Amino acid sequence: MKRFNSLTEVRNELTAGTLTCRQLVEYYLDNIEQKNGQLNAFLEVWPDEARQQAEAVDAKLAAGTAGKLAGMVIGLKDVLAYKDHALQSSSHILDGFKSLFTGTAVQRLLDEDAILIGRQNCDEFAMGASNETSYFGPARNEIDPDRVPGGSSGGSAVAVQADMCLASIGSDTGGSVRQPAAFCGVIGLKPTYSRVSRYGLIAYASSFDQIGPITRSVDDAALLLEVMAGPDEFDSTVSHEPVPAYSQLLEAKASYRVGYIRDTVEHPGLAPDIKQALETTIEQLRGQGHVVDAVDFPYLDYIVPSYYILTTAEASSNLGRYDGVKYGYRAPNATDLESLYKKSRSQGFGQEVQRRIMLGTFVLSADYYDAYYTKAQRVRRLIKEQTDELLRQYDFLILPTAPTTAFRIGENTKDPLAMYLADIFTVQASLAGVPAISVPVGHDQQGLPIGLQVLSGAFREADMLAFAKHLTETVGAPVVTP
């Protein structure tokens, strides 16, 4: 069977009678069996359930009652609740835990006849930029298995890259959908904060976390957002803004005003091949009649420090619930309640999660709260105000998704600061709460994918998706085929 790059291609064959959903599921199950042993993208596969769902969708297609996502086979990052299925956030501390309910975003996928095929590897509690902090070991980039797929949604990106499912649903706190999408040569979308309900998403940093799709086409990303977005009685922070029909609004305008942040192009950490790809894209856009200007953003050096102060503070609070008492891993050699807490958390959490909990607890402590946490909140406000101002002047901002292409496994694990700096270009959108999408725009000299990031104003995903599709069709390569 051929590789499908979009749901449209799948639906065309389903309509023509040359394909059934059951056959499609078997195709993906075969690919998982052949590739997952090396790539470690899936932690668990649900073959019997996927087959049953496929047969039910085939019946609906025959009856003309199928939903919008009929024919779409999807994997879920291991932070999304799916009732009666294991949910571990790739952590030892949640050993044996099964979700008691299905999260809103996942339920909306099921309601539109998506077929769920398995649970995908990620950095532990979504904390990482390489998928190396997972308790289950790193996922690997299909183009070069000695390299990382990015993180934290690394397994989700590899699964799409390696054709083990048509799409994945990940989570993005500071770039965790966009950066792995860039490393794997696929599409990664972070919606506006509050656009998609977080009910059923394991919390890392609650004022940043967003659920977003990883796909092989912008069309599929738009459709998945259209299905998942909208009000939810279970999430008091979700927006009540109307949800446009994103999948029907993908025609780009003849001319846009586009800004690119000067300091990102001139950043000393930016790989030369990525710089060249960005400059080439800028010139191509100008050649198409778009206005493309260099803009100044004076807070670039403050983005990563403020982001990590705020997210670790929120993480230290959110992860306090994992104590070995009610569910998950419990230390076997505890002698009293205090030792139960200490040993369960020390043994259950990995090194990176412990580091972030300790940092977050430190910045929230009475002696340092104003010096670090309060100051970081003020910086966040400045970053948001400056980003919003630029997005009032321009339709979009474009910048690299990551400063490098996929690095080798183990290359940055001994230097946490180097790992944190992998987020330098993605966390701006997260701090500002605006939507962003990563699209592939070529390869470096080693054949590794390069991602370009597009930011737009809050709740302007329709415009951003139309522009992203324009980029993939006229500038970038929409799919990487190893």
Coordinates of C-alpha atoms in Angstrom, one line a residue:
M1 CA 0.0 0.0 0.0
K2 CA 1.3 3.5 -0.8
R3 CA 2.1 6.1 1.8
F4 CA -0.8 8.6 2.4
N5 CA 0.1 12.2 3.0
S6 CA -3.4 13.5 4.0
L7 CA -6.9 12.4 4.9
T8 CA -8.1 13.6 1.6
E9 CA -6.0 11.0 -0.2
V10 CA -7.4 8.3 2.2
R11 CA -11.0 9.4 1.7
N12 CA -10.6 9.4 -2.1
E13 CA -9.6 5.8 -2.0
L14 CA -12.3 4.9 0.5
T15 CA -14.9 6.6 -1.7
A16 CA -13.6 4.8 -4.8
G17 CA -13.8 1.4 -3.0
T18 CA -10.1 0.7 -3.5
L19 CA -9.5 0.8 0.3
T20 CA -11.2 0.1 3.6
C21 CA -10.5 1.4 7.0
R22 CA -9.7 -2.1 8.2
Q23 CA -7.1 -2.5 5.4
L24 CA -5.7 0.9 6.4
V25 CA -5.3 -0.1 10.0
E26 CA -3.6 -3.4 9.0
Y27 CA -1.2 -1.3 6.9
Y28 CA -0.2 0.9 9.9
L29 CA -0.1 -2.1 12.3
D30 CA 2.4 -3.8 9.9
N31 CA 4.5 -0.6 9.8
I32 CA 4.5 -0.4 13.6
E33 CA 5.6 -4.0 13.9
Q34 CA 8.4 -3.5 11.4
K35 CA 9.7 -0.2 12.6
N36 CA 8.8 0.4 16.2
G37 CA 11.4 -2.0 17.6
Q38 CA 14.1 0.3 16.4
L39 CA 12.4 3.7 16.6
N40 CA 10.6 3.2 20.0
A41 CA 7.8 5.6 19.0
F42 CA 4.9 3.6 20.4
L43 CA 4.8 2.5 24.0
E44 CA 1.6 0.5 23.5
V45 CA -0.5 -0.5 20.5
W46 CA -4.2 -1.3 20.5
P47 CA -4.6 -3.6 17.5
D48 CA -7.9 -5.3 18.4
E49 CA -9.6 -2.0 19.3
A50 CA -8.2 -0.3 16.2
R51 CA -9.6 -3.1 14.0
Q52 CA -13.0 -2.9 15.7
Q53 CA -13.1 0.9 15.3
A54 CA -12.1 0.5 11.6
E55 CA -14.9 -2.0 11.0
A56 CA -17.4 0.3 12.7
V57 CA -16.2 3.3 10.6
D58 CA -16.4 1.2 7.4
A59 CA -20.1 0.5 8.2
K60 CA -20.7 4.2 8.8
L61 CA -19.1 5.1 5.5
A62 CA -21.3 2.5 3.7
A63 CA -24.4 4.1 5.4
G64 CA -23.3 7.6 4.7
T65 CA -23.1 8.6 8.4
A66 CA -19.4 8.7 9.0
G67 CA -17.8 11.7 10.8
K68 CA -15.2 14.2 9.6
L69 CA -12.3 12.1 10.6
A70 CA -13.4 8.8 9.1
G71 CA -10.3 7.1 7.8
M72 CA -7.8 9.0 10.0
V73 CA -5.6 6.7 12.1
I74 CA -4.2 8.6 15.0
G75 CA -1.7 8.0 17.8
L76 CA -1.9 9.7 21.2
K77 CA 1.1 11.1 23.2
D78 CA 1.4 9.4 26.6
V79 CA -0.1 12.5 28.4
L80 CA -3.6 12.3 27.0
A81 CA -6.4 10.5 29.0
Y82 CA -8.2 7.7 27.2
K83 CA -10.5 5.7 29.5
D84 CA -9.3 2.3 30.6
H85 CA -6.0 2.7 28.8
A86 CA -2.6 3.1 30.4
L87 CA -1.5 6.7 31.0
Q88 CA 2.1 7.2 32.3
S89 CA 3.5 10.4 30.9
S90 CA 6.5 8.1 30.1
S91 CA 7.3 8.1 33.9
H92 CA 8.1 5.3 36.3
I93 CA 6.0 7.1 39.0
L94 CA 2.8 6.3 37.1
D95 CA 3.5 2.5 36.6
G96 CA 0.3 0.6 36.3
F97 CA -2.0 3.6 36.1
K98 CA -5.0 3.5 33.8
S99 CA -7.1 6.6 33.0
L100 CA -10.6 6.7 34.6
F101 CA -12.0 9.0 31.9
T102 CA -11.4 10.2 28.3
G103 CA -10.2 13.7 27.9
T104 CA -12.3 16.2 25.9
A105 CA -9.9 16.5 22.9
V106 CA -9.7 12.7 22.6
Q107 CA -13.4 12.2 22.9
R108 CA -14.0 14.8 20.1
L109 CA -11.7 12.8 17.9
L110 CA -13.6 9.6 18.6
D111 CA -17.0 11.4 18.1
E112 CA -15.9 12.2 14.5
D113 CA -14.8 8.6 13.8
A114 CA -11.0 8.9 14.2
I115 CA -9.3 5.5 14.8
L116 CA -6.9 5.4 17.7
I117 CA -4.1 3.0 17.3
G118 CA -1.7 3.5 20.3
R119 CA 0.1 5.4 23.0
Q120 CA 3.3 7.2 22.0
N121 CA 6.6 7.8 23.7
C122 CA 7.5 11.3 25.1
D123 CA 9.9 13.0 27.5
E124 CA 8.9 12.3 31.1
F125 CA 6.0 14.5 32.0
A126 CA 6.6 16.4 28.7
M127 CA 9.9 17.8 30.1
G128 CA 12.6 17.7 27.5
A129 CA 13.6 18.7 24.0
S130 CA 14.9 15.4 22.7
N131 CA 12.7 12.5 24.0
E132 CA 15.7 11.3 26.0
T133 CA 14.1 11.7 29.5
S134 CA 11.5 9.0 28.9
Y135 CA 11.5 6.2 31.4
F136 CA 11.1 3.9 28.4
G137 CA 14.2 5.1 26.6
P138 CA 14.5 7.6 23.7
A139 CA 12.5 7.5 20.5
R140 CA 14.7 7.7 17.4
N141 CA 14.6 9.8 14.3
E142 CA 13.8 7.6 11.3
I143 CA 16.1 9.5 9.0
D144 CA 19.1 8.7 11.3
P145 CA 18.3 6.5 14.3
D146 CA 21.4 7.8 16.1
R147 CA 19.7 11.2 16.3
V148 CA 16.9 12.5 18.4
P149 CA 13.4 13.1 17.1
G150 CA 13.0 16.2 19.2
G151 CA 10.8 16.6 22.3
S152 CA 8.8 16.3 24.2
S153 CA 6.4 14.9 21.6
G154 CA 9.2 12.9 20.0
G155 CA 7.4 9.6 19.6
S156 CA 4.4 11.3 18.2
A157 CA 6.5 13.0 15.5
V158 CA 8.4 9.9 14.6
A159 CA 5.2 7.9 14.3
V160 CA 4.0 10.3 11.6
Q161 CA 7.4 10.6 10.0
A162 CA 7.8 6.8 9.8
D163 CA 4.2 6.2 8.5
M164 CA 3.0 4.4 11.5
C165 CA -0.1 6.5 11.7
L166 CA -1.5 9.4 9.6
A167 CA -1.5 11.9 12.5
S168 CA -0.6 12.2 16.1
I169 CA -1.9 14.3 18.9
G170 CA 0.8 15.8 21.1
S171 CA 1.1 18.6 23.7
D172 CA 3.1 21.8 23.4
T173 CA 4.3 23.7 26.5
G174 CA 7.3 25.5 25.0
G175 CA 7.7 24.0 21.6
S176 CA 7.0 20.3 22.3
V177 CA 4.9 19.8 19.1
R178 CA 6.7 22.3 16.9
Q179 CA 10.4 21.3 17.5
P180 CA 10.0 17.6 17.0
A181 CA 7.9 18.3 13.9
A182 CA 10.8 20.3 12.6
F183 CA 13.4 17.6 13.4
C184 CA 11.2 15.0 11.7
G185 CA 10.1 17.0 8.6
V186 CA 6.4 17.1 9.4
I187 CA 3.8 19.7 10.4
G188 CA 3.4 20.7 14.1
L189 CA 0.7 23.1 15.3
K190 CA 0.4 24.9 18.7
P191 CA -3.0 26.6 18.9
T192 CA -3.7 29.8 20.8
Y193 CA -3.6 29.1 24.6
S194 CA -7.2 28.2 25.6
R195 CA -8.3 27.3 22.1
V196 CA -8.4 23.5 22.9
S197 CA -9.6 22.2 26.3
R198 CA -6.9 20.8 28.5
Y199 CA -9.3 18.5 30.3
G200 CA -7.6 15.1 30.2
L201 CA -4.1 16.4 29.6
I202 CA -1.6 15.6 32.3
A203 CA -0.4 19.0 33.5
Y204 CA 3.2 20.2 33.3
A205 CA 2.8 24.0 33.3
S206 CA -0.9 24.8 33.3
S207 CA -0.6 28.4 31.9
F208 CA 1.4 27.2 28.9
D209 CA 0.2 23.6 28.0
Q210 CA -1.7 23.2 24.8
I211 CA -2.9 20.1 22.9
G212 CA -1.9 20.2 19.2
P213 CA -1.7 17.9 16.1
I214 CA 1.3 16.6 14.2
T215 CA 0.5 15.7 10.6
R216 CA 1.8 15.3 7.1
S217 CA -0.3 18.1 5.7
V218 CA -1.6 21.5 6.8
D219 CA -5.1 20.4 5.7
D220 CA -5.1 17.6 8.3
A221 CA -3.8 19.9 11.0
A222 CA -6.6 22.4 10.3
L223 CA -9.2 19.7 10.4
L224 CA -8.0 18.2 13.6
L225 CA -7.9 21.7 15.3
E226 CA -11.5 22.3 14.0
V227 CA -12.6 19.1 15.7
M228 CA -10.8 19.5 19.0
A229 CA -11.3 23.2 19.6
G230 CA -14.1 25.0 21.4
P231 CA -15.8 25.4 24.8
D232 CA -15.8 22.7 27.3
E233 CA -17.7 22.5 30.6
F234 CA -14.9 20.6 32.2
D235 CA -12.2 23.3 31.6
S236 CA -12.9 26.7 33.0
T237 CA -9.9 28.2 31.2
V238 CA -11.0 27.2 27.7
S239 CA -12.0 30.0 25.3
H240 CA -15.6 30.5 24.2
E241 CA -14.5 32.1 20.9
P242 CA -16.4 30.6 17.9
V243 CA -14.5 27.9 16.1
P244 CA -14.1 28.6 12.4
A245 CA -14.2 25.8 9.8
Y246 CA -10.4 25.9 9.6
S247 CA -10.3 23.1 6.9
Q248 CA -12.5 25.2 4.6
L249 CA -10.4 28.4 5.0
L250 CA -7.0 27.4 3.6
E251 CA -6.9 29.7 0.6
A252 CA -4.1 32.2 1.0
K253 CA -4.3 35.9 0.1
A254 CA -2.3 37.4 -2.7
S255 CA -0.2 39.5 -0.4
Y256 CA 0.7 39.4 3.3
R257 CA 2.8 41.6 5.6
V258 CA 5.4 39.4 7.2
G259 CA 8.0 40.2 9.8
Y260 CA 11.1 38.2 10.7
I261 CA 13.0 38.9 13.9
R262 CA 16.4 40.2 13.0
D263 CA 18.2 38.7 16.0
T264 CA 17.0 35.2 15.1
V265 CA 18.7 35.3 11.7
E266 CA 21.9 36.7 13.2
H267 CA 21.8 34.5 16.4
P268 CA 25.3 32.9 17.0
G269 CA 23.7 29.6 17.8
L270 CA 21.8 29.3 14.5
A271 CA 23.1 26.6 12.2
P272 CA 24.3 28.0 8.8
D273 CA 22.0 25.7 6.8
I274 CA 19.0 26.9 8.8
K275 CA 20.0 30.5 8.3
Q276 CA 20.3 30.0 4.6
A277 CA 16.9 28.2 4.4
L278 CA 15.3 31.1 6.3
E279 CA 16.9 33.7 4.1
T280 CA 15.9 31.8 0.9
T281 CA 12.3 31.6 2.2
I282 CA 12.3 35.4 2.8
E283 CA 13.5 36.1 -0.7
Q284 CA 11.0 33.7 -2.2
L285 CA 8.2 35.4 -0.3
R286 CA 9.3 38.8 -1.5
G287 CA 9.4 37.5 -5.0
Q288 CA 5.8 36.4 -4.7
G289 CA 4.8 40.0 -3.8
H290 CA 4.6 39.7 0.0
V291 CA 6.0 42.5 2.2
V292 CA 8.7 41.0 4.3
D293 CA 10.5 43.2 6.8
A294 CA 13.2 42.7 9.5
V295 CA 11.8 43.6 12.9
D296 CA 13.4 44.1 16.3
F297 CA 12.4 42.1 19.4
P298 CA 14.5 43.3 22.3
Y299 CA 13.6 40.5 24.7
L300 CA 15.0 37.5 22.9
D301 CA 17.7 36.9 25.5
Y302 CA 15.1 36.9 28.3
I303 CA 12.8 34.3 26.7
V304 CA 14.4 31.1 27.9
P305 CA 15.2 32.2 31.5
S306 CA 11.7 33.6 32.1
Y307 CA 10.1 30.5 30.5
Y308 CA 12.0 28.0 32.6
I309 CA 11.4 29.9 35.9
L310 CA 7.7 30.0 35.3
T311 CA 7.2 26.5 33.9
T312 CA 9.3 24.9 36.6
A313 CA 7.4 26.8 39.3
E314 CA 4.1 25.5 37.9
A315 CA 5.6 22.0 37.5
S316 CA 6.6 21.9 41.1
S317 CA 3.0 22.5 42.1
N318 CA 1.4 20.2 39.5
L319 CA 3.6 17.3 40.2
G320 CA 3.0 17.4 44.0
R321 CA 0.1 15.1 43.5
Y322 CA 2.4 12.1 42.6
D323 CA 3.3 10.8 46.1
G324 CA 3.0 7.0 46.0
V325 CA -0.1 7.0 48.1
K326 CA -3.2 6.9 45.8
Y327 CA -1.9 5.5 42.5
G328 CA 1.2 4.6 40.5
Y329 CA 4.6 3.6 41.8
R330 CA 5.0 3.1 45.5
A331 CA 8.5 2.6 47.0
P332 CA 8.6 -1.0 48.4
N333 CA 11.0 -0.2 51.3
A334 CA 9.2 2.7 52.9
T335 CA 8.9 2.6 56.7
D336 CA 6.6 5.5 57.4
L337 CA 4.6 8.2 55.6
E338 CA 7.5 10.6 55.2
S339 CA 9.8 7.9 53.8
L340 CA 7.0 6.8 51.5
Y341 CA 6.8 10.2 50.0
K342 CA 10.6 10.7 49.7
K343 CA 11.4 7.3 48.4
S344 CA 8.5 7.0 46.0
R345 CA 9.2 10.4 44.4
S346 CA 13.0 9.9 44.4
Q347 CA 12.7 6.6 42.7
G348 CA 9.7 7.3 40.6
F349 CA 10.8 10.6 39.0
G350 CA 13.7 10.8 36.5
Q351 CA 16.6 13.2 36.9
E352 CA 15.3 15.9 34.6
V353 CA 11.9 16.0 36.3
Q354 CA 13.6 16.1 39.7
R355 CA 15.8 19.0 38.5
R356 CA 12.7 21.0 37.4
I357 CA 10.7 20.3 40.5
M358 CA 13.7 21.5 42.7
L359 CA 14.2 24.6 40.6
G360 CA 10.5 25.4 40.7
T361 CA 10.3 24.9 44.4
F362 CA 13.3 27.2 44.8
V363 CA 11.9 30.1 42.8
L364 CA 8.6 29.9 44.7
S365 CA 10.2 29.9 48.1
A366 CA 9.6 32.9 50.3
D367 CA 13.2 34.2 50.0
Y368 CA 13.3 34.1 46.2
Y369 CA 9.7 34.5 45.1
D370 CA 10.0 38.2 44.2
A371 CA 13.5 38.0 42.9
Y372 CA 12.7 35.2 40.4
Y373 CA 9.1 34.3 40.0
T374 CA 7.5 37.8 40.2
K375 CA 10.2 39.2 37.9
A376 CA 9.7 36.4 35.4
Q377 CA 6.0 37.2 35.3
R378 CA 6.8 40.8 34.5
V379 CA 9.1 39.8 31.7
R380 CA 6.4 37.5 30.4
R381 CA 4.0 40.5 30.2
L382 CA 6.6 42.5 28.3
I383 CA 7.2 39.6 25.9
K384 CA 3.5 39.2 25.3
E385 CA 2.9 43.0 24.8
Q386 CA 5.8 43.3 22.3
T387 CA 4.8 40.2 20.4
D388 CA 1.2 41.4 20.2
E389 CA 2.3 44.8 19.0
L390 CA 4.4 43.2 16.2
L391 CA 1.4 41.0 15.2
R392 CA -0.7 44.1 14.9
Q393 CA 1.7 45.6 12.5
Y394 CA 2.3 42.3 10.5
D395 CA 0.1 39.4 9.6
F396 CA 2.7 36.9 10.7
L397 CA 6.1 36.6 12.2
I398 CA 8.4 33.9 10.8
L399 CA 11.5 32.5 12.5
P400 CA 13.4 29.2 12.7
T401 CA 11.7 26.5 14.7
A402 CA 15.0 25.4 16.2
P403 CA 18.6 26.6 16.1
T404 CA 19.9 23.3 14.8
T405 CA 18.6 20.2 13.0
A406 CA 18.3 16.9 14.9
F407 CA 21.3 16.3 17.1
R408 CA 22.8 13.0 18.1
I409 CA 21.4 11.0 21.0
G410 CA 23.4 11.8 24.1
E411 CA 25.0 14.9 22.6
N412 CA 23.3 17.4 25.0
T413 CA 22.3 15.2 28.0
K414 CA 25.2 16.3 30.2
D415 CA 24.6 20.0 29.6
P416 CA 21.0 21.0 30.6
L417 CA 21.6 24.6 29.5
A418 CA 22.4 23.5 26.0
M419 CA 19.2 21.4 26.0
Y420 CA 17.1 24.3 27.3
L421 CA 18.5 26.5 24.5
A422 CA 16.9 24.2 21.9
D423 CA 13.7 26.0 22.9
I424 CA 15.0 29.5 22.2
F425 CA 12.8 30.2 19.1
T426 CA 9.7 28.3 20.2
V427 CA 9.0 29.6 23.7
Q428 CA 8.1 33.1 22.5
A429 CA 4.7 32.0 21.2
S430 CA 4.2 30.0 24.4
L431 CA 4.9 33.0 26.6
A432 CA 2.7 35.2 24.5
G433 CA -0.1 32.6 24.2
V434 CA -0.3 33.0 20.5
P435 CA -0.6 30.2 17.9
A436 CA 2.4 28.9 16.0
I437 CA 3.0 26.3 13.4
S438 CA 6.2 24.6 12.1
V439 CA 6.4 23.6 8.5
P440 CA 9.3 21.9 6.7
V441 CA 11.3 24.1 4.3
G442 CA 14.1 21.8 3.1
H443 CA 17.1 19.9 4.5
D444 CA 20.6 20.6 5.7
Q445 CA 23.7 19.2 4.0
Q446 CA 23.3 16.0 6.0
G447 CA 19.8 15.4 4.7
L448 CA 18.1 16.4 8.1
P449 CA 14.9 18.3 7.9
I450 CA 14.7 22.1 8.6
G451 CA 11.6 23.6 10.1
L452 CA 10.3 27.2 9.7
Q453 CA 7.9 28.6 12.3
V454 CA 5.0 31.0 11.7
L455 CA 3.3 33.0 14.5
S456 CA 0.0 34.9 14.2
G457 CA -2.2 36.9 16.5
A458 CA -4.3 35.1 19.1
F459 CA -7.2 33.1 17.6
R460 CA -6.1 33.8 14.0
E461 CA -5.3 30.2 13.3
A462 CA -7.3 30.3 10.1
D463 CA -5.0 32.9 8.5
M464 CA -1.9 31.2 9.9
L465 CA -2.9 27.8 8.5
A466 CA -3.7 29.3 5.0
F467 CA -0.3 30.9 5.0
A468 CA 1.4 27.7 6.2
K469 CA -0.2 25.8 3.4
H470 CA 1.0 28.4 1.0
L471 CA 4.5 27.9 2.3
T472 CA 4.4 24.1 1.9
E473 CA 3.2 24.4 -1.6
T474 CA 5.4 27.2 -2.9
V475 CA 8.5 27.2 -0.6
G476 CA 8.9 24.2 1.6
A477 CA 8.7 20.4 1.1
P478 CA 5.4 19.2 2.7
V479 CA 6.7 15.7 3.4
V480 CA 10.0 14.0 4.1
T481 CA 10.3 10.5 2.7
P482 CA 13.4 8.7 4.1

